[in-house]
Amino acid sequence: MRLRRIAAADEAVAHSQLVVHEPEKQKGHWQELFERGQAIELEIGMGKGRFIIDMARLHPEINYVGIERYPSVLYRALQKMEALEREGQMPLNLRFLCIDARELPDIFAPGEVECIYLNFSDPWPKARHANRRLTSEGFLVRYDQILAEEGRIEFKTDNRELFDYSLETAAVSPAFQIEEKTYDLHRDEKMSAGNVMTEYEEKFSSKGNPICKMLLHRRRD
């Protein structure tokens, strides 16, 4: 699906105080951007921001960074934050990045991130594009470079082929192991506890599409 460009997006993102500009300068110093020094969690490919904004509001004890590659999409999240600010409800523990996720090791220091959320990532269905998938071997290597010793990855998708591929790459990863998995999240009582939905999740699940989820932790063997 072709992304619709929003004329005001580039300028809004460039001037927003919620967007971290020149993020490589924050490497090893991300805690200084927030009011409180506490665990940092990322969502990569956050879309319009519903999930990461809801998480930040639900968990003020955690600092969040939402990552979105496209300014026209990130702009929608900024609009949500502006609306919350007018209502006096904007979370202060959330910042945004407009970058390609391949840059992560240049932006975060080893051990600086506690958790990475991957929600309904682009499946890149053609085999020649497999290395662009956010659960590919190359990206797992990048995550390994920034996650804390007890760090974890949470991945959700409605695309069964992408999920099966992700299970395969995780199974052979030297850094991570599959802690839990489900092919139908909303019917899995244990894994659905405390689940926060994204825009896509609500849309897909309302049509009866099962949501797959897996949790990865660092290997302990």
Backbone as numpy.savetxt, mean C-alpha at the origin, in Angstrom:
# Nx Ny Nz CAx CAy CAz Cx Cy Cz
-7.61 -0.17 -18.65 -8.44 1.02 -18.65 -7.57 2.26 -18.65
-7.88 3.17 -19.53 -7.08 4.38 -19.66 -7.37 5.34 -18.51
-6.31 5.86 -17.93 -6.45 6.78 -16.80 -6.84 8.16 -17.29
-7.90 8.71 -16.72 -8.35 10.04 -17.10 -7.50 11.08 -16.39
-6.88 11.95 -17.17 -6.01 12.97 -16.59 -6.84 14.14 -16.08
-6.52 14.60 -14.88 -7.19 15.75 -14.27 -6.24 16.93 -14.33
-6.69 18.00 -14.98 -5.82 19.15 -15.25 -5.21 19.74 -13.99
-5.99 19.80 -12.92 -5.53 20.45 -11.68 -4.63 19.56 -10.83
-4.51 18.28 -11.20 -3.85 17.32 -10.33 -2.36 17.61 -10.13
-1.65 17.86 -11.20 -0.20 18.06 -11.10 0.15 19.20 -10.15
-0.53 20.31 -10.31 -0.24 21.47 -9.46 -0.64 21.20 -8.01
-1.79 20.54 -7.82 -2.25 20.24 -6.46 -1.27 19.33 -5.73
-0.80 18.31 -6.42 0.17 17.38 -5.82 1.49 18.10 -5.53
1.93 18.93 -6.48 3.22 19.61 -6.34 3.24 20.58 -5.17
2.08 21.12 -4.81 2.04 22.15 -3.75 1.44 21.65 -2.43
1.00 20.42 -2.40 0.37 19.91 -1.18 1.40 19.67 -0.08
1.10 20.10 1.12 1.97 19.86 2.27 1.84 18.43 2.78
0.83 17.72 2.28 0.65 16.32 2.67 1.50 15.38 1.82
1.98 15.88 0.69 2.83 15.09 -0.20 4.29 15.38 0.14
5.06 14.33 0.31 6.48 14.49 0.62 7.25 14.66 -0.68
7.85 15.81 -0.85 8.63 16.11 -2.04 10.10 15.84 -1.76
10.83 15.39 -2.75 12.22 14.97 -2.58 12.33 13.95 -1.44
11.56 12.88 -1.51 11.50 11.92 -0.38 12.81 11.22 -0.08
13.73 11.16 -1.06 15.00 10.51 -0.79 15.79 11.21 0.32
15.48 12.49 0.55 16.15 13.21 1.62 15.65 12.80 3.00
14.52 12.08 3.04 13.96 11.62 4.31 14.46 10.24 4.71
15.25 9.62 3.85 15.70 8.25 4.13 16.37 8.18 5.50
15.83 7.32 6.34 16.34 7.17 7.70 15.82 8.18 8.68
14.99 9.13 8.20 14.49 10.20 9.06 12.98 10.40 8.91
12.27 9.36 8.53 10.84 9.53 8.28 10.06 9.91 9.52
10.49 9.47 10.67 9.78 9.79 11.90 9.71 11.30 12.15
10.66 12.04 11.61 10.70 13.48 11.84 9.55 14.22 11.15
8.90 13.56 10.19 7.78 14.20 9.48 6.48 14.15 10.28
6.44 13.30 11.28 5.21 13.08 12.02 5.31 13.66 13.42
4.15 13.89 14.01 4.10 14.46 15.35 4.66 13.49 16.39
4.48 12.20 16.16 4.93 11.19 17.11 5.81 10.16 16.41
6.85 9.71 17.10 7.70 8.66 16.58 7.07 7.30 16.86
6.58 6.66 15.83 5.92 5.36 15.99 6.05 4.57 14.68
5.60 3.35 14.69 5.76 2.45 13.55 5.24 3.09 12.26
5.94 2.81 11.16 5.54 3.32 9.84 5.05 2.17 8.97
3.90 2.37 8.37 3.33 1.39 7.45 3.01 2.07 6.12
3.17 1.32 5.01 2.97 1.85 3.67 1.83 1.14 2.96
1.11 1.87 2.12 0.26 1.25 1.12 0.81 1.64 -0.24
1.12 0.64 -1.06 1.66 0.89 -2.40 0.54 0.73 -3.41
0.34 1.75 -4.24 -0.77 1.74 -5.18 -2.07 2.00 -4.45
-2.15 3.12 -3.75 -3.26 3.38 -2.83 -4.53 3.84 -3.52
-4.45 4.13 -4.84 -5.66 4.58 -5.53 -6.17 5.90 -4.97
-7.47 5.98 -4.76 -8.09 7.22 -4.29 -7.97 7.41 -2.78
-7.33 6.47 -2.10 -6.95 6.70 -0.71 -7.90 6.25 0.37
-8.99 5.61 0.02 -9.95 5.25 1.07 -9.33 4.37 2.14
-8.62 3.33 1.74 -8.05 2.38 2.69 -7.06 3.06 3.63
-6.06 3.76 3.06 -5.00 4.32 3.90 -5.52 5.44 4.80
-6.50 6.19 4.32 -7.10 7.24 5.16 -7.88 6.61 6.30
-8.65 5.58 6.01 -9.40 4.89 7.07 -8.46 4.26 8.09
-7.37 3.66 7.61 -6.41 3.06 8.52 -5.79 4.11 9.43
-5.44 5.26 8.87 -4.83 6.32 9.67 -5.79 6.83 10.74
-7.05 6.89 10.40 -8.05 7.36 11.38 -8.31 6.31 12.46
-8.26 5.04 12.08 -8.51 3.97 13.04 -7.32 3.70 13.95
-6.11 4.00 13.46 -4.90 3.65 14.20 -3.97 4.86 14.34
-4.31 5.78 15.22 -3.45 6.95 15.43 -2.10 6.59 16.03
-1.96 5.36 16.50 -0.68 4.92 17.09 0.31 4.46 16.02
-0.08 4.55 14.75 0.79 4.15 13.63 0.90 5.31 12.66
2.08 5.51 12.07 2.26 6.50 11.02 2.15 5.82 9.66
1.43 6.45 8.74 1.18 5.84 7.44 1.72 6.70 6.30
2.16 6.01 5.25 2.57 6.67 4.01 1.84 5.99 2.87
1.05 6.77 2.13 0.33 6.26 0.97 1.10 6.58 -0.30
1.31 5.57 -1.13 2.10 5.73 -2.35 1.23 5.52 -3.57
1.22 6.50 -4.45 0.46 6.41 -5.69 1.28 7.03 -6.81
1.40 6.31 -7.88 2.26 6.73 -8.99 1.66 7.87 -9.82
0.33 7.91 -9.91 -0.32 8.84 -10.83 -0.92 10.04 -10.11
-0.50 11.28 -10.46 -1.02 12.47 -9.79 -2.53 12.60 -9.86
-3.15 12.21 -10.97 -4.60 12.34 -11.10 -5.35 11.45 -10.12
-4.72 10.35 -9.72 -5.33 9.46 -8.73 -5.05 9.97 -7.32
-3.81 10.35 -7.07 -3.44 10.91 -5.76 -4.26 12.15 -5.44
-4.58 12.92 -6.45 -5.39 14.13 -6.28 -6.71 13.83 -5.59
-7.30 12.70 -5.91 -8.58 12.32 -5.28 -8.41 12.08 -3.78
-7.28 11.50 -3.40 -7.01 11.29 -1.98 -6.80 12.63 -1.27
-6.13 13.55 -1.93 -5.92 14.88 -1.34 -7.25 15.59 -1.14
-8.17 15.41 -2.06 -9.51 16.01 -1.92 -10.23 15.43 -0.71
-10.08 14.13 -0.50 -10.69 13.49 0.68 -10.11 14.08 1.96
-8.81 14.27 1.97 -8.15 14.82 3.16 -8.60 16.26 3.40
-8.76 17.03 2.35 -9.23 18.42 2.50 -10.62 18.46 3.09
-11.48 17.54 2.65 -12.84 17.48 3.19 -12.81 17.13 4.67
-11.95 16.21 5.06 -11.83 15.84 6.47 -11.27 16.99 7.29
-10.35 17.74 6.70 -9.78 18.89 7.41 -10.85 19.93 7.70
-11.73 20.18 6.74 -12.82 21.15 6.95 -13.75 20.70 8.07
-13.84 19.39 8.26 -14.69 18.85 9.32 -13.94 18.67 10.62
-12.65 19.02 10.61 -11.84 18.84 11.82 -11.52 17.39 12.11
-11.51 16.53 11.09 -11.31 15.10 11.30 -10.13 14.54 10.51
-9.29 15.39 9.97 -8.18 14.91 9.15 -7.12 14.24 10.02
-6.71 13.01 9.69 -5.66 12.35 10.46 -4.32 13.03 10.25
-3.56 13.16 11.33 -2.25 13.83 11.27 -1.11 12.84 11.08
-1.43 11.56 11.04 -0.42 10.50 10.96 -0.33 9.90 9.56
-0.57 10.72 8.53 -0.58 10.24 7.15 0.10 11.23 6.22
1.00 10.70 5.38 1.63 11.48 4.32 1.55 10.69 3.02
1.80 11.38 1.90 1.68 10.74 0.59 2.96 10.89 -0.22
3.16 9.94 -1.12 4.26 9.99 -2.08 3.71 9.76 -3.47
4.22 10.51 -4.43 3.87 10.31 -5.84 5.13 9.80 -6.54
5.34 8.49 -6.46 6.57 7.89 -6.97 6.25 6.52 -7.58
7.23 5.97 -8.27 7.20 4.58 -8.71 7.75 3.73 -7.56
7.08 2.64 -7.27 7.48 1.81 -6.12 8.87 1.21 -6.27
9.42 1.21 -7.47 10.78 0.70 -7.65 11.81 1.57 -6.93
11.42 2.78 -6.56 12.33 3.69 -5.88 12.40 3.47 -4.37
11.62 2.58 -3.83 11.51 2.43 -2.37 12.84 2.30 -1.64
13.79 1.48 -2.10 15.05 1.36 -1.36 15.87 2.64 -1.33
15.57 3.56 -2.24 16.28 4.84 -2.24 15.62 5.86 -1.30
14.45 5.50 -0.79 13.65 6.44 -0.01 13.54 6.04 1.45
13.53 4.73 1.71 13.41 4.24 3.09 14.67 3.45 3.46
15.12 3.65 4.69 16.31 2.95 5.18 15.95 1.52 5.58
16.94 0.63 5.67 16.68 -0.73 6.12 15.99 -0.74 7.48
14.91 -1.50 7.58 14.19 -1.62 8.84 13.28 -0.47 9.19
13.10 0.48 8.30 12.34 1.69 8.63 10.83 1.50 8.51
10.41 0.41 7.86 8.98 0.17 7.60 8.55 -1.12 8.29
7.39 -1.08 8.94 6.88 -2.25 9.66 5.96 -3.12 8.81
5.20 -2.49 7.92 4.22 -3.25 7.14 4.01 -2.60 5.78
3.78 -3.42 4.77 3.45 -2.95 3.42 2.12 -3.56 3.01
1.19 -2.70 2.60 -0.11 -3.15 2.11 -0.15 -3.05 0.59
-0.56 -4.12 -0.05 -0.75 -4.17 -1.50 -2.21 -4.54 -1.75
-2.99 -3.58 -2.19 -4.43 -3.79 -2.35 -4.85 -3.65 -3.80
-5.31 -4.75 -4.38 -5.88 -4.73 -5.73 -4.92 -4.10 -6.74
-3.69 -4.59 -6.68 -2.64 -4.10 -7.56 -2.93 -4.45 -9.02
-2.37 -3.66 -9.92 -2.49 -3.95 -11.36 -1.95 -5.35 -11.62
-2.74 -6.25 -12.25 -2.28 -7.63 -12.45 -1.24 -7.79 -13.55
-1.07 -6.80 -14.41 -0.13 -6.93 -15.52 -0.20 -8.34 -16.10
-1.30 -8.69 -16.76 -1.57 -10.08 -17.15 -0.62 -10.68 -18.17
0.04 -9.86 -19.01 0.94 -10.43 -20.01 2.24 -10.90 -19.36
2.69 -12.06 -19.77 3.87 -12.68 -19.16 5.10 -11.77 -19.24
5.23 -11.03 -20.33 6.41 -10.18 -20.48 6.43 -9.01 -19.51
5.29 -8.76 -18.85 5.20 -7.67 -17.87 5.23 -8.18 -16.43
5.54 -9.45 -16.25 5.47 -10.05 -14.91 6.32 -9.31 -13.89
7.46 -8.77 -14.33 8.35 -8.09 -13.37 7.77 -6.77 -12.88
6.67 -6.30 -13.48 6.01 -5.08 -13.01 5.00 -5.36 -11.90
4.64 -6.61 -11.72 3.67 -6.96 -10.68 4.28 -6.67 -9.31
3.48 -6.09 -8.43 4.01 -5.67 -7.12 4.33 -6.83 -6.20
3.99 -8.05 -6.63 4.35 -9.23 -5.84 5.40 -10.07 -6.58
6.05 -9.48 -7.58 7.09 -10.21 -8.32 8.33 -10.37 -7.45
9.22 -11.23 -7.89 10.46 -11.48 -7.15 11.24 -10.19 -6.93
11.31 -9.36 -7.98 12.07 -8.12 -7.87 11.52 -7.17 -6.82
10.20 -7.09 -6.72 9.62 -6.21 -5.71 9.76 -6.80 -4.32
9.67 -8.11 -4.18 9.87 -8.72 -2.86 11.29 -8.42 -2.36
12.25 -8.39 -3.27 13.62 -8.04 -2.89 13.66 -6.60 -2.39
12.95 -5.71 -3.06 12.91 -4.30 -2.62 12.26 -4.18 -1.24
11.18 -4.90 -1.02 10.51 -4.83 0.28 11.43 -5.35 1.38
12.18 -6.38 1.06 13.12 -6.94 2.04 14.15 -5.90 2.48
14.47 -4.98 1.60 15.48 -3.97 1.91 15.00 -2.89 2.88
13.69 -2.73 3.03 13.19 -1.64 3.86 12.37 -2.10 5.06
11.95 -3.36 5.08 11.10 -3.84 6.17 11.91 -4.17 7.42
11.27 -3.97 8.56 11.88 -4.30 9.85 12.02 -5.81 9.99
12.74 -6.23 11.00 13.01 -7.65 11.21 11.72 -8.47 11.32
10.72 -7.91 11.97 9.43 -8.60 12.10 8.40 -8.03 11.11
8.89 -7.42 10.05 8.00 -6.79 9.08 7.11 -7.77 8.35
6.03 -7.24 7.78 5.07 -8.10 7.10 4.52 -7.41 5.84
3.91 -8.22 4.99 3.25 -7.75 3.78 1.83 -8.31 3.77
0.86 -7.45 3.49 -0.53 -7.89 3.37 -1.01 -7.59 1.95
-1.49 -8.61 1.26 -1.85 -8.50 -0.15 -3.29 -8.96 -0.35
-4.10 -8.11 -1.01 -5.48 -8.46 -1.34 -5.72 -8.24 -2.83
-6.51 -9.13 -3.42 -6.86 -9.00 -4.84 -8.11 -9.83 -5.13
-8.81 -9.46 -6.18 -9.92 -10.29 -6.66 -9.49 -11.07 -7.90
-8.23 -10.90 -8.31 -7.72 -11.55 -9.52 -7.05 -12.86 -9.14
-7.71 -13.97 -9.43 -7.21 -15.28 -9.00 -5.87 -15.62 -9.65
-5.68 -15.27 -10.89 -4.41 -15.57 -11.56 -3.26 -14.80 -10.90
-3.49 -13.54 -10.58 -2.46 -12.76 -9.89 -2.20 -13.34 -8.51
-3.24 -13.79 -7.84 -3.07 -14.35 -6.49 -2.24 -15.63 -6.55
-2.57 -16.51 -7.50 -1.80 -17.75 -7.63 -0.34 -17.46 -7.97
-0.13 -16.50 -8.84 1.24 -16.09 -9.17 1.96 -15.57 -7.92
1.27 -14.78 -7.13 1.86 -14.19 -5.93 2.20 -15.26 -4.89
1.35 -16.27 -4.77 1.65 -17.38 -3.87 2.91 -18.11 -4.32
3.06 -18.26 -5.63 4.23 -18.96 -6.16 5.51 -18.18 -5.89
5.48 -16.86 -6.13 6.69 -16.07 -5.90 7.03 -16.00 -4.42
6.00 -15.92 -3.57 6.23 -15.88 -2.13 6.81 -17.20 -1.63
6.36 -18.31 -2.20 6.79 -19.63 -1.75 8.28 -19.86 -1.98
8.85 -19.21 -2.99 10.28 -19.42 -3.28 11.13 -18.24 -2.83
10.52 -17.27 -2.16 11.27 -16.11 -1.70 12.21 -16.51 -0.58
13.48 -16.10 -0.65 14.40 -16.41 0.45 14.17 -15.54 1.68
13.39 -14.47 1.53 13.19 -13.52 2.63 11.87 -13.69 3.35
10.83 -14.15 2.64 9.49 -14.16 3.21 8.87 -15.56 3.20
7.90 -15.74 4.09 7.12 -16.97 4.11 5.65 -16.62 4.23
4.81 -17.48 3.70 3.37 -17.26 3.75 2.87 -17.64 5.14
2.32 -16.66 5.83 1.81 -16.90 7.18 0.38 -17.41 7.13
-0.43 -16.75 6.31 -1.83 -17.14 6.16 -2.29 -16.79 4.76
-3.33 -17.48 4.29 -3.91 -17.17 2.99 -5.37 -17.60 2.97
-6.16 -16.94 2.13 -7.55 -17.31 1.94 -7.97 -16.94 0.53
-8.86 -17.75 -0.03 -9.40 -17.46 -1.37 -10.76 -16.79 -1.29
-11.25 -16.57 -0.07 -12.55 -15.91 0.08 -12.54 -15.16 1.42
-11.91 -14.00 1.41 -11.67 -13.24 2.63 -12.93 -12.98 3.43
-13.98 -12.56 2.78 -15.17 -12.13 3.51 -15.94 -13.29 4.14
-15.58 -14.51 3.79 -16.18 -15.68 4.42 -15.19 -16.37 5.36
-14.03 -15.80 5.50 -13.01 -16.34 6.39 -13.06 -15.54 7.69
-13.65 -16.11 8.71 -13.89 -15.38 9.96 -12.60 -14.87 10.58
-11.56 -15.66 10.54 -10.30 -15.28 11.18 -9.62 -14.14 10.42
-9.47 -14.29 9.10 -8.72 -13.30 8.34 -9.50 -12.03 8.04
-10.81 -12.10 8.15 -11.62 -10.90 7.87 -11.81 -10.02 9.10
-11.36 -10.49 10.25 -11.51 -9.71 11.47 -10.73 -8.40 11.35
-11.42 -7.28 11.53 -10.79 -5.98 11.44 -10.47 -5.53 10.03
-11.00 -6.22 9.03 -10.70 -5.88 7.64 -11.20 -4.48 7.28
-10.34 -3.70 6.66 -10.70 -2.37 6.16 -10.75 -2.45 4.64
-11.87 -2.10 4.06 -12.04 -2.26 2.62 -11.54 -1.07 1.81
-11.13 -1.35 0.59 -10.80 -0.31 -0.38 -12.04 -0.05 -1.24
-11.96 0.98 -2.09 -13.06 1.24 -3.01 -13.30 0.04 -3.92
-12.21 -0.52 -4.45 -12.33 -1.66 -5.35 -12.92 -2.87 -4.63
-12.49 -3.09 -3.41 -12.97 -4.25 -2.66 -14.47 -4.19 -2.46
-14.96 -3.02 -2.08 -16.40 -2.87 -1.89 -17.14 -3.12 -3.19
-16.61 -2.60 -4.28 -17.24 -2.77 -5.59 -17.25 -4.23 -6.03
-16.10 -4.88 -5.95 -16.00 -6.26 -6.41 -16.78 -7.22 -5.54
-16.67 -7.05 -4.23 -17.37 -7.98 -3.33 -18.88 -7.83 -3.41
-19.36 -6.61 -3.71 -20.81 -6.41 -3.85 -21.36 -7.16 -5.06
-20.49 -7.48 -6.01 -20.89 -8.24 -7.19 -20.74 -9.75 -6.98
-20.33 -10.12 -5.78 -20.17 -11.53 -5.47 -18.79 -12.08 -5.78
-17.85 -11.22 -6.14 -16.50 -11.68 -6.44 -15.75 -12.00 -5.15
-15.20 -13.21 -5.02 -14.42 -13.53 -3.81 -13.12 -12.74 -3.78
-12.73 -12.31 -2.60 -11.50 -11.55 -2.41 -10.44 -12.48 -1.82
-9.28 -12.51 -2.45 -8.17 -13.33 -1.96 -7.23 -12.47 -1.12
-6.64 -13.09 -0.11 -5.70 -12.36 0.72 -4.60 -13.29 1.22
-3.38 -12.76 1.28 -2.30 -13.51 1.92 -1.48 -12.58 2.80
-0.94 -13.13 3.86 -0.06 -12.43 4.78 1.33 -13.04 4.68
2.32 -12.19 4.48 3.70 -12.64 4.43 4.47 -12.07 5.61
5.32 -12.90 6.20 6.22 -12.48 7.25 7.64 -12.88 6.87
8.60 -12.27 7.51 9.98 -12.68 7.26 10.16 -14.15 7.66
11.01 -14.82 6.91 11.30 -16.22 7.23 11.96 -16.31 8.60
11.53 -17.29 9.36 12.06 -17.49 10.71 12.91 -18.73 10.81
13.12 -19.42 9.67 13.92 -20.64 9.72 15.35 -20.39 9.25
